[in-house]
Coordinates of C-alpha atoms and ligand atoms in Angstrom, one line a residue:
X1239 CA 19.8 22.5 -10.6
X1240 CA 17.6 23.6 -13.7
X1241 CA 18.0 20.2 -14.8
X1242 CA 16.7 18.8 -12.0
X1243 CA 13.2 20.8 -11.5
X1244 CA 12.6 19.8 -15.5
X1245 CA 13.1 16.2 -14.6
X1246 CA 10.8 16.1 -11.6
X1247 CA 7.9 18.4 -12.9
X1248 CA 8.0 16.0 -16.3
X1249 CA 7.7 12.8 -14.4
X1250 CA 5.5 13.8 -12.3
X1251 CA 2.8 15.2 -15.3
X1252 CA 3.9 11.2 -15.9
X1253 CA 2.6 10.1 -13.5
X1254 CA -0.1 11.7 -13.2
X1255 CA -1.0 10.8 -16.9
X1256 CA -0.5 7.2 -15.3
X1257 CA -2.9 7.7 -12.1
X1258 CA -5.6 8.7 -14.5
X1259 CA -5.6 6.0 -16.8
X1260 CA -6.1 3.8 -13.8
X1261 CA -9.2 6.1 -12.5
X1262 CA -10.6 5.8 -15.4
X1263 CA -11.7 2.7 -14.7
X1264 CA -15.6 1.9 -13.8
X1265 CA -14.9 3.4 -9.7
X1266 CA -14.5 6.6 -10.5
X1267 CA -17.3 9.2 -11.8
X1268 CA -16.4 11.9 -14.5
X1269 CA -16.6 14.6 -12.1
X1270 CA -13.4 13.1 -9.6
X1271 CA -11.4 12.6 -12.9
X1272 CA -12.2 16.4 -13.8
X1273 CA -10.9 17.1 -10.5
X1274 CA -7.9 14.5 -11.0
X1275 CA -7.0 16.1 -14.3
X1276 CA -6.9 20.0 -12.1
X1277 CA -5.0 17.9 -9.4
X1278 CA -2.1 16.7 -11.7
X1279 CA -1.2 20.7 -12.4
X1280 CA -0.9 21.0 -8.8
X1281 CA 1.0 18.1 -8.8
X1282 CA 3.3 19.5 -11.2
X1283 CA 3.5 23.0 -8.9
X1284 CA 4.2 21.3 -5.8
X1285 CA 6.6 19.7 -8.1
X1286 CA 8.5 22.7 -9.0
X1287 CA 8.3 24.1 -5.3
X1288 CA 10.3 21.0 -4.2
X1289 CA 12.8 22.0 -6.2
X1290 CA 12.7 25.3 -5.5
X1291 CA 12.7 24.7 -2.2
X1292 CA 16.1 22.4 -2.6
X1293 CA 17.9 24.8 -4.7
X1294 CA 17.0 28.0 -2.1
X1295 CA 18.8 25.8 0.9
X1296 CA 21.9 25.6 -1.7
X1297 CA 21.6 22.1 -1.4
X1298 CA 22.0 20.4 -4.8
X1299 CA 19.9 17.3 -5.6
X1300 CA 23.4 15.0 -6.0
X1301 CA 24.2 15.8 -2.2
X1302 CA 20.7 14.4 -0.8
X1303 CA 21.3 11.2 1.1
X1304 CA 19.0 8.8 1.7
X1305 CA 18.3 6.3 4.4
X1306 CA 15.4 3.6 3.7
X1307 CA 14.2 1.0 5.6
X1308 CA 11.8 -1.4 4.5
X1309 CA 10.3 -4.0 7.1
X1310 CA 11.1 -7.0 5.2
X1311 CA 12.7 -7.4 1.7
X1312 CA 9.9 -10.5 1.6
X1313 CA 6.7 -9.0 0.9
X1314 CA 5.1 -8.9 -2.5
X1315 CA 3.9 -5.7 -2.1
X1316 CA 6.8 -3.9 -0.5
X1317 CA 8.8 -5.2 -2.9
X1318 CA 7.3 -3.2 -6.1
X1319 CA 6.8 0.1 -3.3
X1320 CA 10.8 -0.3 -2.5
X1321 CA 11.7 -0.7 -6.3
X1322 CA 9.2 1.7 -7.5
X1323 CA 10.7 4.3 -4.5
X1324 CA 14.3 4.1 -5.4
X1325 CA 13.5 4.0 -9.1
X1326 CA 12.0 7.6 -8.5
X1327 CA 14.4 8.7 -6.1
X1328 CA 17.4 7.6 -8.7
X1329 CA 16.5 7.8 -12.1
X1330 CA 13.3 10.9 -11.8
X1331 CA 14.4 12.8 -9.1
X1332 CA 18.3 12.4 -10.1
X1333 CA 19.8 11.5 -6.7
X1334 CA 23.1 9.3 -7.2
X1335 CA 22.2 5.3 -6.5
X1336 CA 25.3 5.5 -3.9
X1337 CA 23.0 7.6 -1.6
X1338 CA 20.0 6.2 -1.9
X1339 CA 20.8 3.1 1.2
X1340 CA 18.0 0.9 1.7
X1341 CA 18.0 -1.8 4.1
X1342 CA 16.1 -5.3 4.8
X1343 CA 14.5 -4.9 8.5
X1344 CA 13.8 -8.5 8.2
X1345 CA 10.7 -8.3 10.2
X1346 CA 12.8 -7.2 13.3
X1347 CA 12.7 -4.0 15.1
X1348 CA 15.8 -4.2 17.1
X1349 CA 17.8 -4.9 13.7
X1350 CA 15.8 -1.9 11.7
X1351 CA 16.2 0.3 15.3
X1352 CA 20.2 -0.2 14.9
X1353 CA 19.9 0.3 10.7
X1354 CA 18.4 3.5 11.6
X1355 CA 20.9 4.4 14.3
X1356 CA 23.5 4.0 11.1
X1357 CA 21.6 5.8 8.9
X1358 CA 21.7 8.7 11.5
X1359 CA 25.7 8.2 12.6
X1360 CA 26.3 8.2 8.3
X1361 CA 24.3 11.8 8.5
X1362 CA 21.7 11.0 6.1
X1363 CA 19.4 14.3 5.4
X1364 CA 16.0 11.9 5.8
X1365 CA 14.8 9.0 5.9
X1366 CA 12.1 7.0 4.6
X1367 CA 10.9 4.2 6.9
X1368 CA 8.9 1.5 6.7
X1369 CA 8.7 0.4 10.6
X1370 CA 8.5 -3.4 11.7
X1371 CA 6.3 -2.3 14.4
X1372 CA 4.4 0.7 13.9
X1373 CA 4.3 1.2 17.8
X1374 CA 7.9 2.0 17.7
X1375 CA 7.1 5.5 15.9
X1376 CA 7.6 8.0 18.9
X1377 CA 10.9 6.5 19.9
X1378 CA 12.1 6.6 16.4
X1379 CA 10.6 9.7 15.6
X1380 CA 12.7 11.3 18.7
X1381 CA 15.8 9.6 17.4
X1382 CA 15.5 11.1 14.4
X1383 CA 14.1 14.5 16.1
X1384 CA 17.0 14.7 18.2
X1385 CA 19.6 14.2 15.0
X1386 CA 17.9 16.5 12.9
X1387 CA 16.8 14.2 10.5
X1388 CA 13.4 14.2 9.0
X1389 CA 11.2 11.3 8.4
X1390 CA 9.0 10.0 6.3
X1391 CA 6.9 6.5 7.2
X1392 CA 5.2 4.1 4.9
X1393 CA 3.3 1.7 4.5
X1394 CA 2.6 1.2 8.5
X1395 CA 0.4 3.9 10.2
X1396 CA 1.6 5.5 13.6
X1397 CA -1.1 5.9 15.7
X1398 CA -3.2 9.1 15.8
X1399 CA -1.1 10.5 19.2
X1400 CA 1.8 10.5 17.6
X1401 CA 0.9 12.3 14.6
X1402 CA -0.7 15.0 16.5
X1403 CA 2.4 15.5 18.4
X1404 CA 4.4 16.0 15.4
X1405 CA 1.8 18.8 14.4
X1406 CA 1.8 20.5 17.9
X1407 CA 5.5 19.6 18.4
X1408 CA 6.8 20.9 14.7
X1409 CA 8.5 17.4 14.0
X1410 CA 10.0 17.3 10.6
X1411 CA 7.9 13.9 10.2
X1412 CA 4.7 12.9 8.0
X1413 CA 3.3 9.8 7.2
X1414 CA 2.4 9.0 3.5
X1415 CA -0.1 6.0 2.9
X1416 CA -3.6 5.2 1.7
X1417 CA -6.3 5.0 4.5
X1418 CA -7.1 1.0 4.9
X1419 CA -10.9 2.1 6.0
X1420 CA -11.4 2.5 1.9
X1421 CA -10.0 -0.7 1.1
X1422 CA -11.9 -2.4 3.3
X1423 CA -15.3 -0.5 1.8
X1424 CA -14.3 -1.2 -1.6
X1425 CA -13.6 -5.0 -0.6
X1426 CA -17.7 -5.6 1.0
X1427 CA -19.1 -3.5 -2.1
X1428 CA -17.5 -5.8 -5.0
X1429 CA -19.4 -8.6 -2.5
X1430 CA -22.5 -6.5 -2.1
X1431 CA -22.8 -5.1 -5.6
X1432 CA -22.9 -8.8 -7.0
X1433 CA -26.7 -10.2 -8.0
X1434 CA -26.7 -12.6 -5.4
X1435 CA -25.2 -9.6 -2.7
X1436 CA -22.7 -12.5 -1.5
X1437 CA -26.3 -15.0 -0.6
X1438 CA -25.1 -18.0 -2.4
X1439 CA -27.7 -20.3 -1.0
X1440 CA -30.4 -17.4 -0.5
X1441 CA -31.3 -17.8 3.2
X1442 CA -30.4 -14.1 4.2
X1443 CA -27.1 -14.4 5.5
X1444 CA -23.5 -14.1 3.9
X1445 CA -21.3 -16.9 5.5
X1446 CA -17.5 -16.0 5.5
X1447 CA -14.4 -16.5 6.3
X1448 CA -11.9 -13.8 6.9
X1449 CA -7.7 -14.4 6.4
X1450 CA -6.3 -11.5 7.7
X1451 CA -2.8 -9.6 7.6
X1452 CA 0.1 -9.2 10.2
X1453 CA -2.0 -6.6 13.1
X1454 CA 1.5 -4.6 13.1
X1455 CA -0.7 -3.0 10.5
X1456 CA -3.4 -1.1 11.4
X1457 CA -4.7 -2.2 7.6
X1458 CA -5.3 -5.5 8.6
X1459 CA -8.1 -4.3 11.2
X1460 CA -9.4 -1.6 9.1
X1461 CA -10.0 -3.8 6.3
X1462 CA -11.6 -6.6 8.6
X1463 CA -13.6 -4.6 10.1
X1464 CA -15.1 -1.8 7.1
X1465 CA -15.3 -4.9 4.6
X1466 CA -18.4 -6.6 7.0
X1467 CA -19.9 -3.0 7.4
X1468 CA -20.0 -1.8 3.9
X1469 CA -21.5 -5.7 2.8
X1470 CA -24.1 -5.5 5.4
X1471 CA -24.9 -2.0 4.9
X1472 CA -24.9 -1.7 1.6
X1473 CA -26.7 -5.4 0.7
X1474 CA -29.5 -5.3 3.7
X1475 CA -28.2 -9.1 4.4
X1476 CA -26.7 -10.1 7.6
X1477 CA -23.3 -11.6 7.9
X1478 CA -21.8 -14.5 9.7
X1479 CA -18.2 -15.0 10.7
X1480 CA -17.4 -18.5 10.0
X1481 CA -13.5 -18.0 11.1
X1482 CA -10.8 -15.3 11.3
X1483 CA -7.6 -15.9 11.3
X1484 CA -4.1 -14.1 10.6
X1485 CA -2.2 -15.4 7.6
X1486 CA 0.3 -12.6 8.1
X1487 CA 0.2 -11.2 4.7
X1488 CA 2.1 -14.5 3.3
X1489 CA 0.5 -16.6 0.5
X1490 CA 2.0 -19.9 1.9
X1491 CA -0.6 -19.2 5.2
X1492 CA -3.2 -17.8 3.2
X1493 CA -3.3 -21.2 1.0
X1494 CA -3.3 -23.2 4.9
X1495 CA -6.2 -21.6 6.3
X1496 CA -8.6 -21.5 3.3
X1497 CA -7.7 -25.1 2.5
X1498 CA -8.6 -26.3 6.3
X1499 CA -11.4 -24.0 6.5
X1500 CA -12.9 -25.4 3.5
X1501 CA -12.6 -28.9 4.8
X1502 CA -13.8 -27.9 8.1
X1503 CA -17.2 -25.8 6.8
X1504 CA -17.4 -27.0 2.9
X1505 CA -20.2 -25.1 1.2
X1506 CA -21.1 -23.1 4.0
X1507 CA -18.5 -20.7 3.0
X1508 CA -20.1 -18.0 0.8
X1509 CA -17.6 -15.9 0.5
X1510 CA -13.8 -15.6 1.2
X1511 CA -12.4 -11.8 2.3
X1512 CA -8.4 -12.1 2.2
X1513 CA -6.6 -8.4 3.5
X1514 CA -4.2 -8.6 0.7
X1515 CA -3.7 -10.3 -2.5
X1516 CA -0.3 -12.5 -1.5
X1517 CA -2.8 -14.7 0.7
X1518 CA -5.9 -14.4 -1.3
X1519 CA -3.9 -16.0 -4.3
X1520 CA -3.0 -19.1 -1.7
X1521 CA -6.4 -19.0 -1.1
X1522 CA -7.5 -19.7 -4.6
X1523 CA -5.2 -22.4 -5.0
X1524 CA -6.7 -24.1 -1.9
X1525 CA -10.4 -22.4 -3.6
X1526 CA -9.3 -24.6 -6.8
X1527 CA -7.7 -28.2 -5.2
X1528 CA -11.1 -28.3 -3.4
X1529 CA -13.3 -28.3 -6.9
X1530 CA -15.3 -25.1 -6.1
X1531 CA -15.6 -22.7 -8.7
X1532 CA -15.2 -18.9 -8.0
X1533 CA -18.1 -16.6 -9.5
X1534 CA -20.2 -19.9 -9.0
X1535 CA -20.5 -21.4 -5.6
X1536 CA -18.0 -19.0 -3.8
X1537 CA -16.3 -15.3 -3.9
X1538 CA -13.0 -13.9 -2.7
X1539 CA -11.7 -10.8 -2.2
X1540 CA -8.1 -9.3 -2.0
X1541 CA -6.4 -5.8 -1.8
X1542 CA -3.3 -4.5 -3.5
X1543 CA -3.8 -5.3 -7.4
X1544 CA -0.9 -7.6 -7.5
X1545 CA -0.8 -8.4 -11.4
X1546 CA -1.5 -12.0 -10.9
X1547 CA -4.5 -11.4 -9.0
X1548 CA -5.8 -8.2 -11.1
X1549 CA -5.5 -11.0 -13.9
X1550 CA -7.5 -13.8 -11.9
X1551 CA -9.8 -10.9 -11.7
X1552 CA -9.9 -9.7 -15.4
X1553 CA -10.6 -13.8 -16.3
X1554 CA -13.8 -13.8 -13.9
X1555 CA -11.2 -16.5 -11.4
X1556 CA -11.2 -14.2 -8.5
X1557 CA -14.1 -12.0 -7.6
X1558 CA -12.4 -8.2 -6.8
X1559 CA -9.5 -7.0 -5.4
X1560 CA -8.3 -3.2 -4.8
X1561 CA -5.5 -1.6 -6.2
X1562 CA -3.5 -0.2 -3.1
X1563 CA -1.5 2.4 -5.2
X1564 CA 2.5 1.7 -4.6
X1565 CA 3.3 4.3 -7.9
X1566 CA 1.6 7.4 -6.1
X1567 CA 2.8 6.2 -2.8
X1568 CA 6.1 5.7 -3.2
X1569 CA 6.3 8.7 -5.8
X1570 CA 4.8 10.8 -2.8
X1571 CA 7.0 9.5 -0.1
X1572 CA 9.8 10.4 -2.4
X1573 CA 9.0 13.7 -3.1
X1574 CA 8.2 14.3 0.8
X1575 CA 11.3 13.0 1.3
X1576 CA 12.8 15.7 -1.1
X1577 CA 11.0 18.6 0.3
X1578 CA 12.3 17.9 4.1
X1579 CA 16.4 17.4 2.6
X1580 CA 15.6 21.0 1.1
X1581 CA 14.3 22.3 4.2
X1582 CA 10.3 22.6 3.5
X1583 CA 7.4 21.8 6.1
X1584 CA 5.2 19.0 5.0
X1585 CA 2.1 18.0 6.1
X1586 CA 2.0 15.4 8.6
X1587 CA -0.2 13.1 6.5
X1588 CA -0.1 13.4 3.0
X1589 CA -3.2 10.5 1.8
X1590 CA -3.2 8.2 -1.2
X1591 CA -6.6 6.8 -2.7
X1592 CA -7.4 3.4 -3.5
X1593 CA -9.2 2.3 -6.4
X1594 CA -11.5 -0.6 -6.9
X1595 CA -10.8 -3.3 -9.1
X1596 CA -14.0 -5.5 -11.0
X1597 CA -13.5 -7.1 -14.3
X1598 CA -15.1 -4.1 -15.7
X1599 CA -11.5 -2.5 -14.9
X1600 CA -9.0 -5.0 -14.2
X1601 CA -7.7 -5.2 -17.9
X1602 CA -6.8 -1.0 -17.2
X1603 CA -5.4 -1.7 -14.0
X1604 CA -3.2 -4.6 -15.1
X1605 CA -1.4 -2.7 -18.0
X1606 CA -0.4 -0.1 -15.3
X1607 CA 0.9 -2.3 -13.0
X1608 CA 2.7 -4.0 -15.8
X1609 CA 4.1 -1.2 -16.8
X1610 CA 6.4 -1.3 -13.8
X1611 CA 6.9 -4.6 -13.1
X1612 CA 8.0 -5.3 -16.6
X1613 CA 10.9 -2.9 -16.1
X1614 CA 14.1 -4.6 -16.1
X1615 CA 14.6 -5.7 -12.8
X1616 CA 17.3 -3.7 -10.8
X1617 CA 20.1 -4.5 -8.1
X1618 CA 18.0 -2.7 -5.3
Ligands
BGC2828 C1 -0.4 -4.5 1.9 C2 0.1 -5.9 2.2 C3 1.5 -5.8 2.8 C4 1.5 -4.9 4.0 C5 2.9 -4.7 4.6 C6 -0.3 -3.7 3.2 O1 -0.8 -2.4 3.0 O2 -1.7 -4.6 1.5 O3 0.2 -6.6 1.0 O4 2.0 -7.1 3.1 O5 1.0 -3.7 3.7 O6 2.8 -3.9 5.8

């Protein structure tokens, strides 16, 4: 047991030595990395009270089970939040690989709905899901209620309702994730804070085009929507929808819909927002077949600091992206996770923050990501 609280507060002053070196980039003042640095002792506290908490329920940390379900193995971002989750949970935390069971929803909720119905007949002491649709969160949540299994979600926000009813209802469940309303900010202020604001041609209006994410996400309408809001706000220029349309989070899409747009409205497109990286990298590619020249005659703009695109950014061949941080969240799913096997109440949102990522930073933000990613890759 001793063993286990000094592996779990030493990784965690880890990671919190990692977190900073990415704040430290150019979005973040002196004063939040002051209050970053007191943050990471806290860190290591609630750290040690996980563990106390696990050894005062006589539970050891080789008896925790663990059910995870992610809502498709196929998805370039879930796929470094699922291997950095069970890397934490296995090798940082110390619970055995054999009880750590993660599972591919494969985008369907009747499949993940009957994983999780084996995850509760196998008597797993929580689980950590990742729901195909995010609506199906009260019926899950009173599966899991009724077995007396905790949960922890990620990735895909319930809606508000249902996490006030876990609060007024004391439901062992919380939902771990970073609020998609930054994101979105952080997307139309790399556009705004340009010289041109965005105003290629100068006539007062930013002409766009907006690829967005599978709507099971409440991120994909957050980031639409607070991306226009903080461009027009923050730049005084108005802003013109050329076309919107869902590319589902998929690269393959993204690629499709920038290359017809572009043939369809040519250099009337100003600017290119993309709600995640995957499809903003096919959108490049369509961005580069049709000769224009990023930085030059258009912008685009991703979110999740997928290394390839924090390395388009770093090189001046994609305008900004945002680094939607899978380390903290999965590191804080799994330690909520932790906390409900050893019988603590945890919040019922614990929040992640995004960071912004310019070439002022990218170069910071892509040795962390590498970091990870260069890890030999595991069986997970
Ligand atoms: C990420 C996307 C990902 C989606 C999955 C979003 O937060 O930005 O890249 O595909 O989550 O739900």
């Amino acid at each position: 047991m001793r063993l286990f609280k000094k592996v779990l507060a030493v990784s965690v002053a880890s990671m919190c030595a990692l977190s900073l070196a990415a704040c430290g980039g150019g979005s973040k003042t002196a004063e939040t990395t002051a209050a970053a640095s007191s943050e990471s002792k806290d860190e290591s506290k609630a750290a040690e009270s996980v563990s106390e908490a696990v050894a005062a329920t006589g539970k050891d940390v080789k008896d925790i089970k663990v059910g995870i379900s992610i809502y498709k193995f196929d998805d370039n971002f879930m796929t470094l939040y699922r291997n950095e989750l069970v890397r934490y949970l296995t090798e940082d935390i110390g619970i055995p690989k054999e009880n750590v069971m993660v599972q591919d929803g494969k985008n369907d909720q009747a499949e993940q709905t009957n994983q999780i119905n084996n995850f509760i007949a196998t008597k797993v002491d929580v689980m950590i899901l990742n729901l195909v649709q995010s609506s199906s969160a009260p019926t899950v949540t009173d599966l899991a209620k009724e077995a007396g299994i905790p949960v922890v979600y990620i990735n895909r926000e319930p809606d508000e309702a249902e996490e006030s009813r876990w609060a007024a209802d004391g439901i062992s469940a919380t939902y771990v994730g970073a609020d998609a309303r930054q994101s979105g900010t952080f997307q139309g202020e790399e556009i705004a804070e340009l010289e041109n604001k965005g105003d290629i041609n100068g006539d007062g209006t930013v002409k766009y085009i907006m690829i967005q994410g599978d709507p099971e996400n409440i991120d994909a309408q957050y980031r639409t929507e607070y991306s226009v809001k903080a461009l027009t706000e923050k730049s005084g220029l108005k802003a013109e929808q050329l076309l919107i349309q869902r590319g589902d989070w998929d690269q393959a899409k993204g690629q499709q819909i920038a290359q017809d747009a572009l043939t369809q409205y040519g250099n009337d497109i100003e600017v290119i927002f993309c709600n995640n990286d995957a499809m903003a990298l096919g959108a490049l590619q369509a961005i580069n077949a049709a000769g224009r020249k990023v930085g030059e005659d258009i912008y685009i703009v991703g979110v999740d600091a997928l290394a390839e695109a924090v390395q388009n950014v770093s090189e001046g061949k994609m305008t900004g992206t945002v680094f939607n941080d899978f380390i903290s969240q999965a590191q804080a799913a799994a330690k909520a996770a932790v906390s409900f096997a050893g019988g603590e109440k945890v919040d019922t949102k614990i929040p992640v923050d995004y960071v912004k990522v310019t070439k002022d930073n990218a170069a910071e933000i892509l040795e962390l990501s590498l970091i990870h990613i260069s890890e030999p890759t595991r069986p997970y």
